CSV table of C-alpha atoms in Angstrom, one decimal:
chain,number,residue,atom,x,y,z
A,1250,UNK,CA,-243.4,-152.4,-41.4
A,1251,UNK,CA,-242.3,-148.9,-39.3
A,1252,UNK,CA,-239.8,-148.8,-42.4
A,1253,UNK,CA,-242.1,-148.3,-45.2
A,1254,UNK,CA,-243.9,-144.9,-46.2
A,1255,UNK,CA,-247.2,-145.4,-48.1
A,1256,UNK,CA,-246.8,-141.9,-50.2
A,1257,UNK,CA,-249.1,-139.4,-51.5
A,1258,UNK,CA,-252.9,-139.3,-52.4
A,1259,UNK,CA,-252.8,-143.5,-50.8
A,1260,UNK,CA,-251.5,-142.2,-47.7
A,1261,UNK,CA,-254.3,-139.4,-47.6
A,1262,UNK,CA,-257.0,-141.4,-48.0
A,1263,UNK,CA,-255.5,-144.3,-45.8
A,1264,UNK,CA,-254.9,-141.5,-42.9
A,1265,UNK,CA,-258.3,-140.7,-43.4
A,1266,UNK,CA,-260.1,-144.2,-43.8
A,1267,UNK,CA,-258.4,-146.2,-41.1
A,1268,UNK,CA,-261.1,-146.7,-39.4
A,1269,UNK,CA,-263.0,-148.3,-41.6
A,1270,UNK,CA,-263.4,-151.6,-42.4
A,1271,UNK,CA,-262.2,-151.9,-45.8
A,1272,UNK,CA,-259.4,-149.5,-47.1
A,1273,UNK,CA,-259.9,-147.6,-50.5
A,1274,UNK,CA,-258.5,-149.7,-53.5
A,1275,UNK,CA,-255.2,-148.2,-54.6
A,1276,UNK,CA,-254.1,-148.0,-50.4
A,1277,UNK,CA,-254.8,-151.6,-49.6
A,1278,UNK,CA,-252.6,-153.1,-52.5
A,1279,UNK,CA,-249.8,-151.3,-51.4
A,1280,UNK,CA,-250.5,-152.5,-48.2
A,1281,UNK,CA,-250.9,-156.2,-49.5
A,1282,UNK,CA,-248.2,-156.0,-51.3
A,1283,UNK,CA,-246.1,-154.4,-48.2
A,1284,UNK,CA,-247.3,-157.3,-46.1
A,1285,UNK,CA,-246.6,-159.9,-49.0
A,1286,UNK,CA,-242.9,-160.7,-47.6
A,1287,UNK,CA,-240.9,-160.8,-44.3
A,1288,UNK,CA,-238.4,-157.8,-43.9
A,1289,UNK,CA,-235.2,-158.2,-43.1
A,1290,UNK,CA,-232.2,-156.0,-43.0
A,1291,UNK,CA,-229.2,-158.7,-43.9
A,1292,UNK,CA,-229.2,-161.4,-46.4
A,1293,UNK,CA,-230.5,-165.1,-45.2
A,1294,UNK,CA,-227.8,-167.4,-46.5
A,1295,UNK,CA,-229.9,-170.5,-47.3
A,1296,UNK,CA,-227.1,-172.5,-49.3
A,1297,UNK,CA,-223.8,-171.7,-47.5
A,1298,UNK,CA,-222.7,-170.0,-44.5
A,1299,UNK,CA,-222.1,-166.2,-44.2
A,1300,UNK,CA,-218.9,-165.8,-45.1
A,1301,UNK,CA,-217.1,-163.3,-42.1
A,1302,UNK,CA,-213.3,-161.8,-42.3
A,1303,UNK,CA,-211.1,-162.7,-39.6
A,1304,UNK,CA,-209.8,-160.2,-37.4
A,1305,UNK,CA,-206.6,-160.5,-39.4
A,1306,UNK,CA,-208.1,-160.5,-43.1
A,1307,UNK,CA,-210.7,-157.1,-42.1
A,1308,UNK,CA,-209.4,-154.6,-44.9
A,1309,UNK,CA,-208.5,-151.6,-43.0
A,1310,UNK,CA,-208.0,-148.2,-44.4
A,1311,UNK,CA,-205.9,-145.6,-44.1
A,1312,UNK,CA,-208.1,-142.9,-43.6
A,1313,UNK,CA,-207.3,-140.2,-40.6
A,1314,UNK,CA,-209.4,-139.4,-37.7
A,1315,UNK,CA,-210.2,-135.8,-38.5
A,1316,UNK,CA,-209.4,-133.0,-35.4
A,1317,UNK,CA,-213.6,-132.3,-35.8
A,1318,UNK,CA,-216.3,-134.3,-35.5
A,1319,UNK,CA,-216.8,-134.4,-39.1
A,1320,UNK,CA,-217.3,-138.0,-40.9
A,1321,UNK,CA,-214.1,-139.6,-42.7
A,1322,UNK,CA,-213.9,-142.6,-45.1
A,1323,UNK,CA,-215.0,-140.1,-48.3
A,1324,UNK,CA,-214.7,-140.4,-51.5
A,1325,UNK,CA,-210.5,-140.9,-51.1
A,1326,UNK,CA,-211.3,-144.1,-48.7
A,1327,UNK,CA,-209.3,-147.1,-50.3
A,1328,UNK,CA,-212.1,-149.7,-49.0
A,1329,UNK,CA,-214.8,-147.3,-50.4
A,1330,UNK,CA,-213.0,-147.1,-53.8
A,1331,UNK,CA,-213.1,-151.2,-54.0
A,1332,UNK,CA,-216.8,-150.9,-52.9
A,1333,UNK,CA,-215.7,-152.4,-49.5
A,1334,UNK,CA,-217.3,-151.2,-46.6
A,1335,UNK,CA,-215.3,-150.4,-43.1
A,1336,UNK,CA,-215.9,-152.7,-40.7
A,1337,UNK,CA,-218.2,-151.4,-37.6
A,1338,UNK,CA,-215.9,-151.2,-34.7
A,1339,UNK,CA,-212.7,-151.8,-36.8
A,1340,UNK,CA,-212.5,-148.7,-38.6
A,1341,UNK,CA,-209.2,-146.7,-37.7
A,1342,UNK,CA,-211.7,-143.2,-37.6
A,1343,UNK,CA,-214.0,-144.9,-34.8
A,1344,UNK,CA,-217.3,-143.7,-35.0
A,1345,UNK,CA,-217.0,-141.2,-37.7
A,1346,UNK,CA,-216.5,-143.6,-40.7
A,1347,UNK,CA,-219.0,-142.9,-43.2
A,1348,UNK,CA,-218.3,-146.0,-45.1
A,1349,UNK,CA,-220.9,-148.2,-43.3
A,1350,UNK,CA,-224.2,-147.5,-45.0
A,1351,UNK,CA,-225.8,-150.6,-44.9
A,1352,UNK,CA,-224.1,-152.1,-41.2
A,1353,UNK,CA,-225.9,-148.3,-40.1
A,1354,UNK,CA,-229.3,-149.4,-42.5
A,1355,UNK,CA,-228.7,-145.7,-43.4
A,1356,UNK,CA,-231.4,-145.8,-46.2
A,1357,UNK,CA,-232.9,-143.3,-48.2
A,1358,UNK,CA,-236.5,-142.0,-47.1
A,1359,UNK,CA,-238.4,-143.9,-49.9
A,1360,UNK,CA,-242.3,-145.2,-50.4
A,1361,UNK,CA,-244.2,-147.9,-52.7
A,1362,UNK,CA,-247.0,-147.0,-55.2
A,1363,UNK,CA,-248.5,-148.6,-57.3
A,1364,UNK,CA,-248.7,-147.5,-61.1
A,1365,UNK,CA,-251.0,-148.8,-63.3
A,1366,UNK,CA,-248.2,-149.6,-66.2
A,1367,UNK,CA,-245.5,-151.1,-64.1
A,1368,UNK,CA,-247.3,-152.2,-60.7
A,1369,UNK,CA,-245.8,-151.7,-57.1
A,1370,UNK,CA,-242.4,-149.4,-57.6
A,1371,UNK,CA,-240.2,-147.5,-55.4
A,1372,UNK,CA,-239.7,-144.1,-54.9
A,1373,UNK,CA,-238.1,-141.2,-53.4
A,1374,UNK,CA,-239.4,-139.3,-50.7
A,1375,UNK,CA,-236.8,-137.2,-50.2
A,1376,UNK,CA,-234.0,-135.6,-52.4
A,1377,UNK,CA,-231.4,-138.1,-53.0
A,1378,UNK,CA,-227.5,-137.1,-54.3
A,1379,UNK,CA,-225.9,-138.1,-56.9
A,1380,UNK,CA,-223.7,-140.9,-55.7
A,1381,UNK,CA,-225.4,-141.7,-52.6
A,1382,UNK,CA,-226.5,-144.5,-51.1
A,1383,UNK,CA,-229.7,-145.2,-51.6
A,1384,UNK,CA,-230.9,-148.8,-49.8
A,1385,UNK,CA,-229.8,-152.7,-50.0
A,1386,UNK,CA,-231.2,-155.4,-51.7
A,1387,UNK,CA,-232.0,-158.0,-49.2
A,1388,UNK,CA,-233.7,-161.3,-49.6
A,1389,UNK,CA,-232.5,-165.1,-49.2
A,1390,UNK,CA,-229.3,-165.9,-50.9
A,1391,UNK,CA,-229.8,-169.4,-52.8
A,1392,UNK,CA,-228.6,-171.3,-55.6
A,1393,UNK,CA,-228.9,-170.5,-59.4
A,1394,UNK,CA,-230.9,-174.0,-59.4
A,1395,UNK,CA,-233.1,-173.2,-56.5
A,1396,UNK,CA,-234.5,-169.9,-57.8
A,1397,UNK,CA,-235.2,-171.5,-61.4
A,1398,UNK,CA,-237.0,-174.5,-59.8
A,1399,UNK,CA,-239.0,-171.7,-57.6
A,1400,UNK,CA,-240.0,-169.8,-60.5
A,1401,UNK,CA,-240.8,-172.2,-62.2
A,1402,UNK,CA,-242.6,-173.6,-59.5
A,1403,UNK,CA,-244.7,-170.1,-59.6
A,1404,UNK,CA,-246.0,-170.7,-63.2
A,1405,UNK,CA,-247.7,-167.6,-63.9
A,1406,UNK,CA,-246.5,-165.1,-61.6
A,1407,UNK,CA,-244.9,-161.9,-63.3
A,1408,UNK,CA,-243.3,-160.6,-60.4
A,1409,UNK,CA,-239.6,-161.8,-60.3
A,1410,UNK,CA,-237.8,-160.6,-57.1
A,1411,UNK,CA,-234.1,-162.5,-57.9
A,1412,UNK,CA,-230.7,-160.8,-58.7
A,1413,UNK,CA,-228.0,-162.7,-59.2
A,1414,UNK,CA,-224.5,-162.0,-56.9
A,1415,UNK,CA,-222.7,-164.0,-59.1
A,1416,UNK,CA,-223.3,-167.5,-62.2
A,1417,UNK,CA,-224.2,-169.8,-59.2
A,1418,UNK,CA,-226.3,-167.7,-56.2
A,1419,UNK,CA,-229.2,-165.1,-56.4
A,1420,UNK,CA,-230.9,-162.9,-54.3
A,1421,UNK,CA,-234.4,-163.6,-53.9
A,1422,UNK,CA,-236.5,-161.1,-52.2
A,1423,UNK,CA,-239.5,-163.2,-52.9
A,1424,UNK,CA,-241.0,-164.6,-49.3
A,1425,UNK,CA,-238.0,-162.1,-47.5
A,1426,UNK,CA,-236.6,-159.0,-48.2
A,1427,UNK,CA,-235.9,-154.9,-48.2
A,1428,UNK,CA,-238.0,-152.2,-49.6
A,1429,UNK,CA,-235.8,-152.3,-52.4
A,1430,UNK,CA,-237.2,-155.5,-54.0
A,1431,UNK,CA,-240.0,-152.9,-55.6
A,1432,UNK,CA,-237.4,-151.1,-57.6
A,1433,UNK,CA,-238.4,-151.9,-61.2
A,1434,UNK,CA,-236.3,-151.7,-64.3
A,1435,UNK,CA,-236.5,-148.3,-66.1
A,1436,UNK,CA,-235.1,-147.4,-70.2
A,1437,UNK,CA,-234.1,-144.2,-68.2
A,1438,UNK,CA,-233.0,-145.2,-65.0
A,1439,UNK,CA,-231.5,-142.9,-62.3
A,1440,UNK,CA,-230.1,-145.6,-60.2
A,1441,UNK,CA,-227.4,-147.8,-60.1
A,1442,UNK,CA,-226.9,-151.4,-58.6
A,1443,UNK,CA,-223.3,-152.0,-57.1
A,1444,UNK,CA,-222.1,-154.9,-55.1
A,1445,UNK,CA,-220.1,-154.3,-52.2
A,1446,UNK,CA,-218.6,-156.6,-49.4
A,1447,UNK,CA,-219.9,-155.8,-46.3
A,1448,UNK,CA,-218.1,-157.9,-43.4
A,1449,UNK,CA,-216.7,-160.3,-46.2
């Protein structure tokens, strides 16, 4: 829970309640709906085995170590430009790669409120760049067939937490997950979702 930020007026009024014995309204659905899941950082594969290079198939780039301390594996990083991240520990640079976002959980500051038109939804708490990273979509990674049978299964429910990897597995950040399963659909969004192979 140390991850998520309850934002704004909720986080006011929660601050300032606490000690109560029933938080205001809008506060304790976040907080129910924070609570809903258990986080984790990495995918759960639940119908195969995490798939993991071998020391001789870890795609290494050819990045230089620079004579600062500044951060390498940019923009002009061949695994970066396949949306490949450097492995931790195998990266040519050492410990100034920059191409391991997720392996270093380097998410954006974000929080969860709730809006009255679209329910629980993520946002920024902090000024993002364009291009940057902003957090992984964690949950269990199942079958096609397993998440239809558990929504249908959940007759009813209007909260969908899948996203498909590929025709045959999804993502579903239903009973596990990331702060990212509160991201929500947008007709103008400002986000993008990219796949990337982290550690194969």
């Amino acid at each position: 829970m140390d991850r998520f930020l309850v934002g704004g007026e909720a986080a006011a009024n929660y601050r300032r309640d606490r000690w109560t014995a029933r938080p205001l309204v809008e506060e304790r659905s976040v907080l129910q709906a924070l609570t809903e899941y258990e986080v984790i950082d990495q995918n759960k594969f639940c119908c195969r085995p995490k798939q993991v290079h071998e020391d001789d198939e870890i795609p290494h780039c050819k990045c230089r170590r620079g004579q600062d301390w500044t951060l390498t594996c940019g923009i002009g990083c061949e695994n970066r430009s396949m949306q490949v991240e450097c492995v931790s520990g195998k990266c040519v640079t050492g410990g100034r790669c920059s191409n391991q976002q997720m392996q270093d959980d380097r998410n954006a500051l974000l929080s969860v409120k709730n809006l009255s038109h679209k329910g629980m939804s993520l946002f920024a708490s902090e000024q993002i760049l364009p291009g940057a990273f902003v957090c992984q979509y964690t949950g269990e990674i199942i079958r096609s067939s397993t998440y239809r049978r558990r929504e249908m299964e959940l007759n009813g429910v209007t909260n969908y937490y899948g996203m498909a990897i590929n025709n045959n597995e999804v993502i579903d950040a239903r009973a596990f997950g990331g702060i990212a399963r509160f991201a929500n659909h947008s007709c103008q969004p400002n986000c993008v979702v990219e796949r990337w192979d982290v550690n194969g």
